[in-house]
Coordinates of C-alpha atoms in Angstrom, one line a residue:
X1 CA 17.4 10.5 0.5
X2 CA 17.7 6.8 -0.6
X3 CA 15.9 3.6 -2.4
X4 CA 15.1 1.2 0.0
X5 CA 14.5 -2.0 -0.7
X6 CA 10.9 -3.2 -0.8
X7 CA 10.4 -6.5 1.3
X8 CA 8.3 -9.3 -0.5
X9 CA 5.7 -11.3 0.8
X10 CA 6.3 -13.8 3.4
X11 CA 8.4 -11.6 5.5
X12 CA 6.9 -11.4 9.2
X13 CA 7.0 -7.5 8.9
X14 CA 4.4 -7.4 6.4
X15 CA 2.0 -9.6 8.4
X16 CA 2.4 -8.0 11.8
X17 CA 0.2 -5.1 12.8
X18 CA 2.5 -1.8 12.7
X19 CA 3.1 0.1 15.8
X20 CA 2.3 3.9 16.2
X21 CA 5.1 6.4 15.5
X22 CA 5.5 8.1 18.5
X23 CA 9.0 9.6 17.7
X24 CA 8.6 12.6 15.0
X25 CA 12.3 13.6 14.6
X26 CA 14.9 13.3 11.5
X27 CA 14.7 9.6 11.6
X28 CA 11.2 9.6 10.7
X29 CA 11.6 12.7 8.2
X30 CA 14.2 10.6 6.8
X31 CA 12.2 7.4 6.5
X32 CA 9.7 9.5 5.0
X33 CA 11.8 11.3 2.4
X34 CA 13.3 7.5 1.3
X35 CA 9.9 6.1 1.4
X36 CA 8.5 8.5 -1.3
X37 CA 12.0 7.9 -3.3
X38 CA 11.4 4.3 -2.8
X39 CA 7.9 4.6 -3.9
X40 CA 8.3 6.8 -7.2
X41 CA 11.6 4.7 -8.2
X42 CA 9.4 1.5 -8.0
X43 CA 6.9 3.4 -9.6
X44 CA 4.0 3.0 -7.2
X45 CA 1.4 4.8 -6.1
X46 CA 1.5 4.3 -2.2
X47 CA 4.0 2.7 0.2
X48 CA 3.7 1.6 4.0
X49 CA 6.5 1.7 6.6
X50 CA 6.2 -2.3 6.9
X51 CA 7.0 -2.8 2.9
X52 CA 10.3 -1.4 4.1
X53 CA 10.6 -3.3 6.8
X54 CA 9.7 -0.4 9.4
X55 CA 6.9 -1.7 11.4
X56 CA 5.4 1.7 11.9
X57 CA 2.0 3.1 11.3
X58 CA 2.4 5.5 8.4
X59 CA 1.9 5.4 4.6
X60 CA 3.1 8.1 1.7
X61 CA 0.8 8.0 -1.4
X62 CA 1.1 10.3 -4.6
X63 CA -1.6 10.2 -7.4
X64 CA -3.1 12.4 -10.1
X65 CA -6.5 11.8 -11.1
X66 CA -8.3 11.9 -14.0
X67 CA -8.8 15.7 -13.8
X68 CA -5.3 16.0 -13.2
X69 CA -5.8 16.7 -9.4
X70 CA -2.8 15.4 -7.8
X71 CA -2.7 14.1 -4.1
X72 CA 1.0 13.4 -2.8
X73 CA 1.4 13.0 1.2
X74 CA 2.1 11.1 4.1
X75 CA -0.4 9.7 6.6
X76 CA 1.1 8.9 10.1
X77 CA -0.7 7.1 12.9
X78 CA -4.1 7.1 10.3
X79 CA -7.2 6.3 11.1
X80 CA -9.6 5.1 7.9
X81 CA -13.3 4.8 7.1
X82 CA -14.9 3.3 4.7
X83 CA -18.5 2.8 2.9
X84 CA -19.8 -0.7 2.5
X85 CA -18.0 -2.8 0.2
X86 CA -20.0 -4.0 -3.1
X87 CA -20.9 -7.9 -2.7
X88 CA -20.6 -7.9 -6.6
X89 CA -17.8 -9.6 -7.8
X90 CA -14.8 -7.7 -8.8
X91 CA -14.6 -6.2 -12.3
X92 CA -11.0 -7.6 -13.8
X93 CA -10.0 -4.6 -15.5
X94 CA -11.6 -1.8 -13.1
X95 CA -11.1 -3.6 -10.0
X96 CA -7.2 -4.8 -10.5
X97 CA -4.9 -4.1 -7.8
X98 CA -1.3 -4.5 -7.7
X99 CA 1.3 -4.6 -4.7
X100 CA 5.2 -3.7 -4.4
X101 CA 5.5 -6.2 -2.2
X102 CA 3.7 -8.9 -4.6
X103 CA 5.6 -7.2 -7.5
X104 CA 4.5 -7.7 -11.2
X105 CA 1.4 -8.9 -10.5
X106 CA -2.3 -7.6 -10.6
X107 CA -5.5 -9.3 -9.4
X108 CA -9.1 -8.1 -9.1
X109 CA -10.2 -7.2 -5.5
X110 CA -13.5 -5.3 -4.6
X111 CA -12.5 -2.3 -2.4
X112 CA -15.6 0.1 -1.0
X113 CA -15.7 3.4 -3.6
X114 CA -15.5 6.0 -0.7
X115 CA -13.3 6.3 2.3
X116 CA -12.6 9.4 4.8
X117 CA -8.7 9.1 6.0
X118 CA -7.6 11.1 9.2
X119 CA -3.7 11.1 10.0
X120 CA -1.2 13.5 10.9
X121 CA 1.6 14.9 8.9
X122 CA 5.2 15.4 9.7
X123 CA 5.0 18.0 12.0
X124 CA 2.1 16.4 13.8
X125 CA -0.8 18.5 12.2
X126 CA -3.7 16.8 11.5
X127 CA -5.6 16.4 8.3
X128 CA -8.4 14.7 6.8
X129 CA -9.0 13.8 3.0
X130 CA -12.4 12.4 1.9
X131 CA -11.3 9.9 -1.1
X132 CA -13.5 8.2 -4.1
X133 CA -12.3 5.8 -7.1
X134 CA -8.8 5.0 -6.7
X135 CA -8.0 7.4 -4.5
X136 CA -9.9 5.9 -1.9
X137 CA -8.5 2.1 -2.9
X138 CA -4.8 3.4 -2.4
X139 CA -5.9 4.1 1.3
X140 CA -7.6 0.9 2.1
X141 CA -4.4 -0.7 0.3
X142 CA -1.8 1.0 2.2
X143 CA -3.9 0.7 5.5
X144 CA -4.2 -2.7 5.1
X145 CA 0.0 -3.3 5.5
X146 CA -0.5 -1.3 8.8
X147 CA -2.8 -4.0 10.0
X148 CA -0.6 -6.8 8.5
X149 CA -2.6 -7.8 5.5
X150 CA -1.9 -7.9 2.0
X151 CA -4.0 -7.6 -1.1
X152 CA -3.3 -11.2 -1.8
X153 CA -4.5 -12.4 1.6
X154 CA -8.2 -10.9 0.5
X155 CA -8.5 -12.0 -3.0
X156 CA -11.3 -15.1 -3.8
X157 CA -11.1 -18.0 -5.7
X158 CA -9.8 -18.7 -7.9
X159 CA -7.5 -15.4 -7.8
X160 CA -6.3 -16.6 -4.2
X161 CA -5.2 -19.7 -5.9
X162 CA -3.5 -18.4 -8.7
X163 CA -1.7 -15.9 -6.4
X164 CA -0.5 -18.9 -3.9
X165 CA 0.9 -20.7 -7.2
X166 CA 2.6 -17.8 -8.2
X167 CA 4.2 -17.1 -4.6
X168 CA 5.2 -21.0 -4.4
X169 CA 6.7 -20.4 -8.0
X170 CA 8.8 -17.4 -6.8
X171 CA 10.1 -19.0 -4.1
X172 CA 8.1 -15.9 -1.8
X173 CA 6.5 -16.6 1.6
X174 CA 9.5 -16.5 3.4
X175 CA 11.3 -14.2 5.6
X176 CA 14.0 -12.1 4.4
X177 CA 13.3 -11.6 0.4
X178 CA 13.1 -7.9 -1.2
X179 CA 14.0 -6.2 -4.3
X180 CA 15.3 -2.7 -4.8
X181 CA 13.3 -0.4 -7.3
X182 CA 16.1 0.5 -10.2
X183 CA 18.2 -2.4 -9.8
X184 CA 16.3 -5.5 -9.3
X185 CA 13.5 -6.6 -12.3
X186 CA 10.6 -8.3 -10.6
X187 CA 7.9 -7.6 -13.5
X188 CA 8.2 -10.7 -14.8

């Protein structure tokens, strides 16, 4: 197991649709193990293949809700269905979202309150999770990565303008930039 570098906004792998996983081999098991270690070290609640520079349709997730119910797993070749997204403006506190590929920042984003995730695990066993609240948000966020969309791409004015300014100020938005959890401090 190893902590992998997390790619920063601007790298083509983050802005391109990922390819389906076809080889369920030891290489995939190593990748998933590394993704869990990287996600935990960051710390994060989800991490998609493209975020570690691998353009494959998979993501890891780890989250405990207010009732101390824990969710941890890997979704390979996922499909996601969501309820309609509210037309109301996002709440600056309750709907604040962050991303390990846009580190140190949080912006409000309206997401669907419920989602249905269908995927397979490392042993190619199908599973289904019905999620509400933050777990549904995590699934939507990570699924977006598999389609080449970052959450900052979905922001509305004025948040989109602020995110673009931060990206320019930090010289992000170009290929080849990354950070390593536990080594680099990009939180400021």
